C-alpha positions as YAML, in Angstrom:
chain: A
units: angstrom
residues:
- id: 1
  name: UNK
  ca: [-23.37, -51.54, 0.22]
- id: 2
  name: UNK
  ca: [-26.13, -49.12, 1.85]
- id: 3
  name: UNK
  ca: [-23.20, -48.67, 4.48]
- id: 4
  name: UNK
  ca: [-20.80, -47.11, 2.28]
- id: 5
  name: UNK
  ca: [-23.09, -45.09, 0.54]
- id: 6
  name: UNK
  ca: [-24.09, -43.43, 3.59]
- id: 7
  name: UNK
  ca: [-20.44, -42.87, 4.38]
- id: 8
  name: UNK
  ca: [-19.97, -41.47, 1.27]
- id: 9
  name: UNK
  ca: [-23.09, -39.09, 1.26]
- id: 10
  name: UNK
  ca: [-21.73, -37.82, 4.86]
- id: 11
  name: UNK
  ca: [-18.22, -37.51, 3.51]
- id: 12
  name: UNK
  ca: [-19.46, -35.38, 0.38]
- id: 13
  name: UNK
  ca: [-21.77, -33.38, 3.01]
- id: 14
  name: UNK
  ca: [-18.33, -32.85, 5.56]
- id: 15
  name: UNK
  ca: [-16.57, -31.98, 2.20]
- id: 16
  name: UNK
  ca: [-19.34, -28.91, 1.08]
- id: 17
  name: UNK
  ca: [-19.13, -27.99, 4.27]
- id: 18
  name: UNK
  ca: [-15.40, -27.45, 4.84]
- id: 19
  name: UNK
  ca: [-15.44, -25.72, 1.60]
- id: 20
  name: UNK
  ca: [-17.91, -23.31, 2.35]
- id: 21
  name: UNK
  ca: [-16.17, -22.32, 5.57]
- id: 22
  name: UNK
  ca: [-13.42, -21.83, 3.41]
- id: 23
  name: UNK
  ca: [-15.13, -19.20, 1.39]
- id: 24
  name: UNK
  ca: [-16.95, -17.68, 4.34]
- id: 25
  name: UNK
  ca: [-13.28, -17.30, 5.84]
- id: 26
  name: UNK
  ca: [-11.82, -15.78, 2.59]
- id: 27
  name: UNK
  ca: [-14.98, -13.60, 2.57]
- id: 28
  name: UNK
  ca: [-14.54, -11.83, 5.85]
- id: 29
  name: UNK
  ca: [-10.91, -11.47, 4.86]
- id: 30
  name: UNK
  ca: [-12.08, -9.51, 1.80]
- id: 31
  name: UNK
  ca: [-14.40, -7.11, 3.74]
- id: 32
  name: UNK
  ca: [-12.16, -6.59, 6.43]
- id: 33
  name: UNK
  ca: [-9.10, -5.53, 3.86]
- id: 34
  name: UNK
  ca: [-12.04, -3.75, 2.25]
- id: 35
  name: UNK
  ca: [-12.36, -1.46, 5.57]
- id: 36
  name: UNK
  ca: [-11.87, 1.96, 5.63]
- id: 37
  name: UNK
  ca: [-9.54, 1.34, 2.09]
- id: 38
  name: UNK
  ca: [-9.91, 4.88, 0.53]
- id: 39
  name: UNK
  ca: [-7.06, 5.00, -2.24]
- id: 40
  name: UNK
  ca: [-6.06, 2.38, -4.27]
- id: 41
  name: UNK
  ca: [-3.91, 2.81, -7.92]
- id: 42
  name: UNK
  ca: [-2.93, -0.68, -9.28]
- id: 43
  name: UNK
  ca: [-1.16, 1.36, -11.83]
- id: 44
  name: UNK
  ca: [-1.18, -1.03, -14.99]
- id: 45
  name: UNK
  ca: [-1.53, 1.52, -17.49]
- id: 46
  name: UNK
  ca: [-2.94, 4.19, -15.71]
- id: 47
  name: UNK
  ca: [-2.76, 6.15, -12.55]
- id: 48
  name: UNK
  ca: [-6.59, 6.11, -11.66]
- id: 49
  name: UNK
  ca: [-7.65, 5.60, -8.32]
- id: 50
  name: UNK
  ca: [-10.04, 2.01, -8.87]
- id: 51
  name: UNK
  ca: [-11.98, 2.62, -5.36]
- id: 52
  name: UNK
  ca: [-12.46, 6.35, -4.97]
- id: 53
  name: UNK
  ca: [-11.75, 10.37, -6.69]
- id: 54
  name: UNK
  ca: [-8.02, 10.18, -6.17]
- id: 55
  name: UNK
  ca: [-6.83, 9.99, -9.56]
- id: 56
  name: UNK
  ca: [-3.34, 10.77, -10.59]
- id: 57
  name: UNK
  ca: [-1.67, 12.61, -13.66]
- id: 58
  name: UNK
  ca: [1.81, 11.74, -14.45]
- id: 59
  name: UNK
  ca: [4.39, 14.85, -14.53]
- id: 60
  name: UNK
  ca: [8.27, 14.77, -15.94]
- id: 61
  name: UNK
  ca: [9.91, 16.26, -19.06]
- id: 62
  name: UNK
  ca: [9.36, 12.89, -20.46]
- id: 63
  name: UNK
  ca: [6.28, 10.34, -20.03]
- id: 64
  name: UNK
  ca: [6.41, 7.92, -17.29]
- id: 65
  name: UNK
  ca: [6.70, 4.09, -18.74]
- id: 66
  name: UNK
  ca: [4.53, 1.46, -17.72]
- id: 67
  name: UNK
  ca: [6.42, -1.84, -17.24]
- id: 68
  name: UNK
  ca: [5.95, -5.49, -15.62]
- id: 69
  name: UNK
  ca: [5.44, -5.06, -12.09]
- id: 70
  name: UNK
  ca: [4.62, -7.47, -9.14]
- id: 71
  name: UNK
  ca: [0.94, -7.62, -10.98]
- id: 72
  name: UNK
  ca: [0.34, -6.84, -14.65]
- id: 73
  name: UNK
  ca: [2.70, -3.70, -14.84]
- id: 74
  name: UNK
  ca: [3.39, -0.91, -12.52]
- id: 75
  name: UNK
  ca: [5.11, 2.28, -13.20]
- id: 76
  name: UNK
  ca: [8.81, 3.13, -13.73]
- id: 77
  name: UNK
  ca: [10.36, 5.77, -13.00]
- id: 78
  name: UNK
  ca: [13.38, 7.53, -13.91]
- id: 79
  name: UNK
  ca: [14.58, 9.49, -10.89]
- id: 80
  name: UNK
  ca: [15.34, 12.42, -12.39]
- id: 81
  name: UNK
  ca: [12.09, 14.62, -12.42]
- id: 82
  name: UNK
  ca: [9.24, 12.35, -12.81]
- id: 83
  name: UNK
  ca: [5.92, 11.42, -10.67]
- id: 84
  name: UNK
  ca: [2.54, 11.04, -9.85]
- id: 85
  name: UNK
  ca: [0.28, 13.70, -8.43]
- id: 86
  name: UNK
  ca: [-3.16, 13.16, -6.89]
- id: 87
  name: UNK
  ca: [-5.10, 15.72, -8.65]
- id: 88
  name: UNK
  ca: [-8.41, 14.31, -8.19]
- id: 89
  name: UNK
  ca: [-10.70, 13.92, -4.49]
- id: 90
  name: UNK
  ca: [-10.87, 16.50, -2.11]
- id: 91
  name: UNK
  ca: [-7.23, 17.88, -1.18]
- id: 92
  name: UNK
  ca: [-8.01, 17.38, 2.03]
- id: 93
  name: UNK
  ca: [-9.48, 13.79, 1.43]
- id: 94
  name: UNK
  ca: [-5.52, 12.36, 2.30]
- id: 95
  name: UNK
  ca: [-4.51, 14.32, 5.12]
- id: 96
  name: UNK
  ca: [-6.09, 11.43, 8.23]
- id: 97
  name: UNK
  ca: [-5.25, 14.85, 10.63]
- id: 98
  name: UNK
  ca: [-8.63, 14.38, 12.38]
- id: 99
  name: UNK
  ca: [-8.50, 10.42, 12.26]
- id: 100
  name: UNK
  ca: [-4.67, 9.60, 13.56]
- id: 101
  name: UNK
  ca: [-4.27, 7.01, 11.38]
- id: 102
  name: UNK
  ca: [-4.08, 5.04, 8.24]
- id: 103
  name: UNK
  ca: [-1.89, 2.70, 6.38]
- id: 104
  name: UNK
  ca: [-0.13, 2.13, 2.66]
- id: 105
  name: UNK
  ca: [0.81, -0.63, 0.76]
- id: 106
  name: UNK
  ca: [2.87, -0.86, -2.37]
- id: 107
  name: UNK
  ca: [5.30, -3.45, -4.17]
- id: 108
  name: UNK
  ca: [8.35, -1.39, -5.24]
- id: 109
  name: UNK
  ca: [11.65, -2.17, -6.72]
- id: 110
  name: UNK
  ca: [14.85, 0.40, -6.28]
- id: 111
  name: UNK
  ca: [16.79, 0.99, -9.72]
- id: 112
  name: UNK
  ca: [19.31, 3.44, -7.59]
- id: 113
  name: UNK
  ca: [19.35, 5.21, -4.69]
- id: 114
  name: UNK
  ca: [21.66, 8.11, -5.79]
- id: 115
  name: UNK
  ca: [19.56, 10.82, -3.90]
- id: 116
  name: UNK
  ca: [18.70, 10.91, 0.69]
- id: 117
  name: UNK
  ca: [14.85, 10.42, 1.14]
- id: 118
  name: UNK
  ca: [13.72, 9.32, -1.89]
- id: 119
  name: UNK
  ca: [10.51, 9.39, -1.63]
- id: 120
  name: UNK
  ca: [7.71, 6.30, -2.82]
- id: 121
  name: UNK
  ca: [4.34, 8.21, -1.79]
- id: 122
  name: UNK
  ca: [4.64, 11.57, 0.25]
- id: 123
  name: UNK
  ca: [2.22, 13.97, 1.50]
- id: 124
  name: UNK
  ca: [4.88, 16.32, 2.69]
- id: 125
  name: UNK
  ca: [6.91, 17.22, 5.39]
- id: 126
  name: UNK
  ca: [7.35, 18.11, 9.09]
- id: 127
  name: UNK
  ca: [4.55, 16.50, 10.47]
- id: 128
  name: UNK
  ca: [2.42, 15.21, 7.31]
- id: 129
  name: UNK
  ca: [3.01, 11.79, 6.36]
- id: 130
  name: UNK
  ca: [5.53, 10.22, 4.03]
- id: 131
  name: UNK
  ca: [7.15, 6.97, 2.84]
- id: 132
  name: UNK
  ca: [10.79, 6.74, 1.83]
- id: 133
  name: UNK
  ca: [14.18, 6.11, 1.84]
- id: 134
  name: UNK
  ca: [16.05, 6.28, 5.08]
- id: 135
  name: UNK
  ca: [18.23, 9.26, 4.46]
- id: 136
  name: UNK
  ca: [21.16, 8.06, 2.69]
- id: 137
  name: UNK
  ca: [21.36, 4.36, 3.48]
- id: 138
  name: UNK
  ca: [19.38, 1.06, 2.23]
- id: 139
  name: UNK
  ca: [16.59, 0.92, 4.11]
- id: 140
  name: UNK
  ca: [13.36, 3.02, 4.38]
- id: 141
  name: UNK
  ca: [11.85, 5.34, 6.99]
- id: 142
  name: UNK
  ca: [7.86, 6.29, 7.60]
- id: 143
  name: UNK
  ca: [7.00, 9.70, 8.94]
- id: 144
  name: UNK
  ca: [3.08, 10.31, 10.33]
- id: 145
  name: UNK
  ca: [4.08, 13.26, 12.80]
- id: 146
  name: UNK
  ca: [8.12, 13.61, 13.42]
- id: 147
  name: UNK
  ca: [10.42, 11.66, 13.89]
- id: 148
  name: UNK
  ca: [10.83, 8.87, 11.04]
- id: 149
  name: UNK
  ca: [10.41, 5.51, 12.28]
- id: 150
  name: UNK
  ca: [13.90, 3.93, 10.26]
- id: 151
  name: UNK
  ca: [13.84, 0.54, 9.15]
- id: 152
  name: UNK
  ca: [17.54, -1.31, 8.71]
- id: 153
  name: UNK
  ca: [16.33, -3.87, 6.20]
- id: 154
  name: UNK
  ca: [18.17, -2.99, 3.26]
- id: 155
  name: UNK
  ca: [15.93, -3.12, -0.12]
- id: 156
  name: UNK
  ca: [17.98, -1.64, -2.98]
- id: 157
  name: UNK
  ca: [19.32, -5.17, -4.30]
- id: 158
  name: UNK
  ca: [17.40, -5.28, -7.45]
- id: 159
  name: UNK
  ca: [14.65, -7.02, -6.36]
- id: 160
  name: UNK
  ca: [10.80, -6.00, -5.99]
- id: 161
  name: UNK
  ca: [9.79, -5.60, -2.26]
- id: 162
  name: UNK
  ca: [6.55, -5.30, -0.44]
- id: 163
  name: UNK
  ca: [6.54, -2.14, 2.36]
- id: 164
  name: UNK
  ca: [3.37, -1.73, 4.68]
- id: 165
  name: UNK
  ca: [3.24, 1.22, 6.83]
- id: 166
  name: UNK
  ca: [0.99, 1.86, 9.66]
- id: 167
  name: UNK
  ca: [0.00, 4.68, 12.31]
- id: 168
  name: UNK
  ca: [-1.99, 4.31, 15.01]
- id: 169
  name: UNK
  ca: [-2.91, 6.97, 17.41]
- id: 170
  name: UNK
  ca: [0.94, 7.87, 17.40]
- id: 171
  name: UNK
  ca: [2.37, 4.08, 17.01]
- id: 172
  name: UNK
  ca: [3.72, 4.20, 13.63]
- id: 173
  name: UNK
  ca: [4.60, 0.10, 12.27]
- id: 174
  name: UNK
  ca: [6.88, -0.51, 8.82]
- id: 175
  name: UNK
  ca: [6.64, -3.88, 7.48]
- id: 176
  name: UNK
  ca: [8.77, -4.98, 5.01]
- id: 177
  name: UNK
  ca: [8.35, -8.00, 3.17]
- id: 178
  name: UNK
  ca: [5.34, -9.42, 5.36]
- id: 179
  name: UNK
  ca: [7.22, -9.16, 8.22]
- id: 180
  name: UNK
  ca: [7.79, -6.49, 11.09]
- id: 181
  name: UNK
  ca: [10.79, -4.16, 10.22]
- id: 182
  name: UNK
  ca: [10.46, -1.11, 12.79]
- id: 183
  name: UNK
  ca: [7.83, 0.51, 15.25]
- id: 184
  name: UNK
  ca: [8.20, 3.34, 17.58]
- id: 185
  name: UNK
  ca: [5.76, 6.33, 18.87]
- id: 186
  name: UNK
  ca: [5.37, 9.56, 17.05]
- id: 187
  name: UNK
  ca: [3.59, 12.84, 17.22]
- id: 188
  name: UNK
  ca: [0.50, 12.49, 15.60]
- id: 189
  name: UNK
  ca: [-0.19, 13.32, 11.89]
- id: 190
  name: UNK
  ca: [0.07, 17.39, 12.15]
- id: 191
  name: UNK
  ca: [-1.83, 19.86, 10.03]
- id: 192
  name: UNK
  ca: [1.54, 21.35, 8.44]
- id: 193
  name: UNK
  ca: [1.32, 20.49, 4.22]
- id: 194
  name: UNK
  ca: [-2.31, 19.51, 4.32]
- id: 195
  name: UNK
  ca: [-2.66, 22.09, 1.42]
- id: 196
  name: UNK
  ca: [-0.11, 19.53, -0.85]
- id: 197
  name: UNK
  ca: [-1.42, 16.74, -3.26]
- id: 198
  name: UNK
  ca: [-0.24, 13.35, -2.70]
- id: 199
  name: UNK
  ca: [2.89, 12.36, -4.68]
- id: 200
  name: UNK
  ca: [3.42, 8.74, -5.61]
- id: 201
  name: UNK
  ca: [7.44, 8.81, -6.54]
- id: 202
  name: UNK
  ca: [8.34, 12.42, -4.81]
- id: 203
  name: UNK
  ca: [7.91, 14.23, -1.86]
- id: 204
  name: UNK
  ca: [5.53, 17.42, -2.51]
- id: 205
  name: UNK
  ca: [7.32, 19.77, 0.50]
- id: 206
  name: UNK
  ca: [11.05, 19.39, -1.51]
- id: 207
  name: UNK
  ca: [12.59, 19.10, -4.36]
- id: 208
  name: UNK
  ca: [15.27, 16.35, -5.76]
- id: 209
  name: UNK
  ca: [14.05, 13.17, -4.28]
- id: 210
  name: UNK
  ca: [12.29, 11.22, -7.30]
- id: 211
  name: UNK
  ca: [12.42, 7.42, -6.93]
- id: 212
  name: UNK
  ca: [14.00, 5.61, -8.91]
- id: 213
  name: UNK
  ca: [12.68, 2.42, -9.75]
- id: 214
  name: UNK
  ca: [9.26, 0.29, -9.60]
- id: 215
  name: UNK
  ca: [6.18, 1.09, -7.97]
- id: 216
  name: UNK
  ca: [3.03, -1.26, -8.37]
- id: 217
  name: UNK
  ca: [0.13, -1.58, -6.13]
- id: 218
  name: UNK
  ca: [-0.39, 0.61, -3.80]
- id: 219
  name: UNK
  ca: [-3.16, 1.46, -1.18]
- id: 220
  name: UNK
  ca: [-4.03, 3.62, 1.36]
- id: 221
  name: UNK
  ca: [-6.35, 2.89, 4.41]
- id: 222
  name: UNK
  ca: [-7.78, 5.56, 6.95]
- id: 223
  name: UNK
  ca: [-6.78, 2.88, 9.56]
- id: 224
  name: UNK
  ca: [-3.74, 0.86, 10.75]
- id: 225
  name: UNK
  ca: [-4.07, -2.92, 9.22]
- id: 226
  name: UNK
  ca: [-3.65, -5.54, 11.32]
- id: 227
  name: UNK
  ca: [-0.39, -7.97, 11.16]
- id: 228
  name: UNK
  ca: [-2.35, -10.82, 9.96]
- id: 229
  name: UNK
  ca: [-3.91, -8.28, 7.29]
- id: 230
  name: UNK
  ca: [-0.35, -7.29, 6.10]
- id: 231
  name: UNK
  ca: [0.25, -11.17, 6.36]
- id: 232
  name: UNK
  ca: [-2.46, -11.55, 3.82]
- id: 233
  name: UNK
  ca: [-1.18, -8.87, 1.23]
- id: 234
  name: UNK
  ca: [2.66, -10.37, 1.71]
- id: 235
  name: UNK
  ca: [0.96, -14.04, 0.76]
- id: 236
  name: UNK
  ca: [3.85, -15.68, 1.13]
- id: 237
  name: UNK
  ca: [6.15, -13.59, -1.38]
- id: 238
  name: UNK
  ca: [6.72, -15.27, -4.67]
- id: 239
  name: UNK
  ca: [2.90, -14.74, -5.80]
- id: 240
  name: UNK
  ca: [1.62, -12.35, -3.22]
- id: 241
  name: UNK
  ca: [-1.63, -10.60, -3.53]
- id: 242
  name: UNK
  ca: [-2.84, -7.43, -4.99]
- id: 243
  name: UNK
  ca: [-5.38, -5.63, -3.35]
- id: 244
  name: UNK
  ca: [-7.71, -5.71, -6.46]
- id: 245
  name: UNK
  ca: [-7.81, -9.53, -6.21]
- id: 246
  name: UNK
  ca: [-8.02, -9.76, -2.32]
- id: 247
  name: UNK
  ca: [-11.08, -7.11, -2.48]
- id: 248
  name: UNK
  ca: [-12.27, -8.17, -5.91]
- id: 249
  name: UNK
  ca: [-15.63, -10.21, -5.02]
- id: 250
  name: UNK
  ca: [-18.22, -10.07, -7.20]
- id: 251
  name: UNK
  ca: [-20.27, -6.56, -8.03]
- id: 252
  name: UNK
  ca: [-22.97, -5.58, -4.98]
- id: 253
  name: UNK
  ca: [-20.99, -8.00, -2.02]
- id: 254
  name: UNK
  ca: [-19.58, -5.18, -0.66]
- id: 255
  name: UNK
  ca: [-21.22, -1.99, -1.93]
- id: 256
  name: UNK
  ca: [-18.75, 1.02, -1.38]
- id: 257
  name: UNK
  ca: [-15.34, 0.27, -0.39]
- id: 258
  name: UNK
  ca: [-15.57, 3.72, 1.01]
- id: 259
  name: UNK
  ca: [-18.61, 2.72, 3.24]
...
């Protein structure tokens, strides 16, 4: 009898162990998503930034609607005149000219694309960054210093995707759906429109390219994630992960995302 309860004190003792490797593991993963993260709008019922100054106000000739979205609800929007601007942060605070690079999530669903380069989060043209439509066809294009890098993966079937978009030193990456969708090299991010506010749902440099459709979610990073990170925020699809939960440990953990 002695036997087996020494087998079962080890067992229970392996067990604890296991577990708290478990933790450990998904509390490195936290931090490193944490990294460098200097935007983030969940966009439930609000467009305030939830880990730094770059809080949005909503424009249009009619108020943008809040609806269910990969996580709570995100916002939807109408395509005709209506987005986000960044009014808040330093104007400058977006721009990663010095840096080279950054990344953006978000979970977005087309409605229609009725309009070229529709734009889901822009900072302008030429060679400032941007996220959007591929021109006029069904798949979407990243621009962090000209040219785009296009993506073929066609996304305007009704459902709500997941787009990650990277630039590193020039190597710009789009992700679509956890998985790798289009890379090539750039110019890097150029000074040109660093005097624009980030758009979520329009492109700041032009006029007439609204989305139309979802956006939940999204995040910006002054550095490229990894394609295990992306892996992470993808989560296998059906649930997936928002940043608030994958970041979300307990008050004084981390400090400042920023830091």
């Amino acid at each position: 009898m002695s036997c087996h309860l020494k087998l079962l004190r080890v067992s229970r003792r392996i067990l604890a162990v296991f577990a708290c490797a478990l933790m450990l593991q998904g509390l490195a993963s936290a931090q490193d998503l944490a990294e460098d993260l200097v935007a983030y709008w969940p966009l439930d019922d609000d467009f305030n930034d939830q880990v730094g100054d770059f809080d949005g106000e909503g424009f249009g000739s009619s108020d943008i609607e809040f609806g269910p979205g990969k996580f709570g609800n995100g916002i939807v929007l109408d395509g005709e005149d209506q987005y986000v601007e960044i009014v808040g942060g330093d104007i400058d605070g977006l721009d990663f000219v010095d840096e080279g690079s950054m990344s953006i999530s978000a979970w977005f669903r087309v409605d229609a694309f009725d309009t070229s380069w529709q734009a889901l989060i822009a900072k302008g043209e030429q060679d400032a960054w941007r996220l959007h439509r591929n021109a006029g066809n069904c798949g979407m294009a990243f621009t962090a210093g000209e040219p785009d890098v296009t993506s073929g993966i066609c996304v305007n079937d009704g459902e709500i995707h997941h787009v990650v978009a990277t630039s590193l030193e020039g190597e710009k990456t789009i992700y679509i759906d956890g998985e790798w969708a289009a890379d090539g090299f750039q110019d890097p991010i150029g000074v040109p429109n660093t005097n624009n506010r980030v758009r979520i749902g329009d492109n700041p440099s032009t006029n007439n390219r609204e989305w139309e459709g979802l956006i939940d979610d999204v995040a910006i990073w002054g550095r490229a994630l990894t394609e295990d990170e992306v892996g992470e925020i993808w989560a296998g699809g059906e649930a997936g992960a928002s940043i608030g939960d994958l970041v979300g440990l307990p008050p004084g953990l981390l400090g400042d995302y920023n830091n």
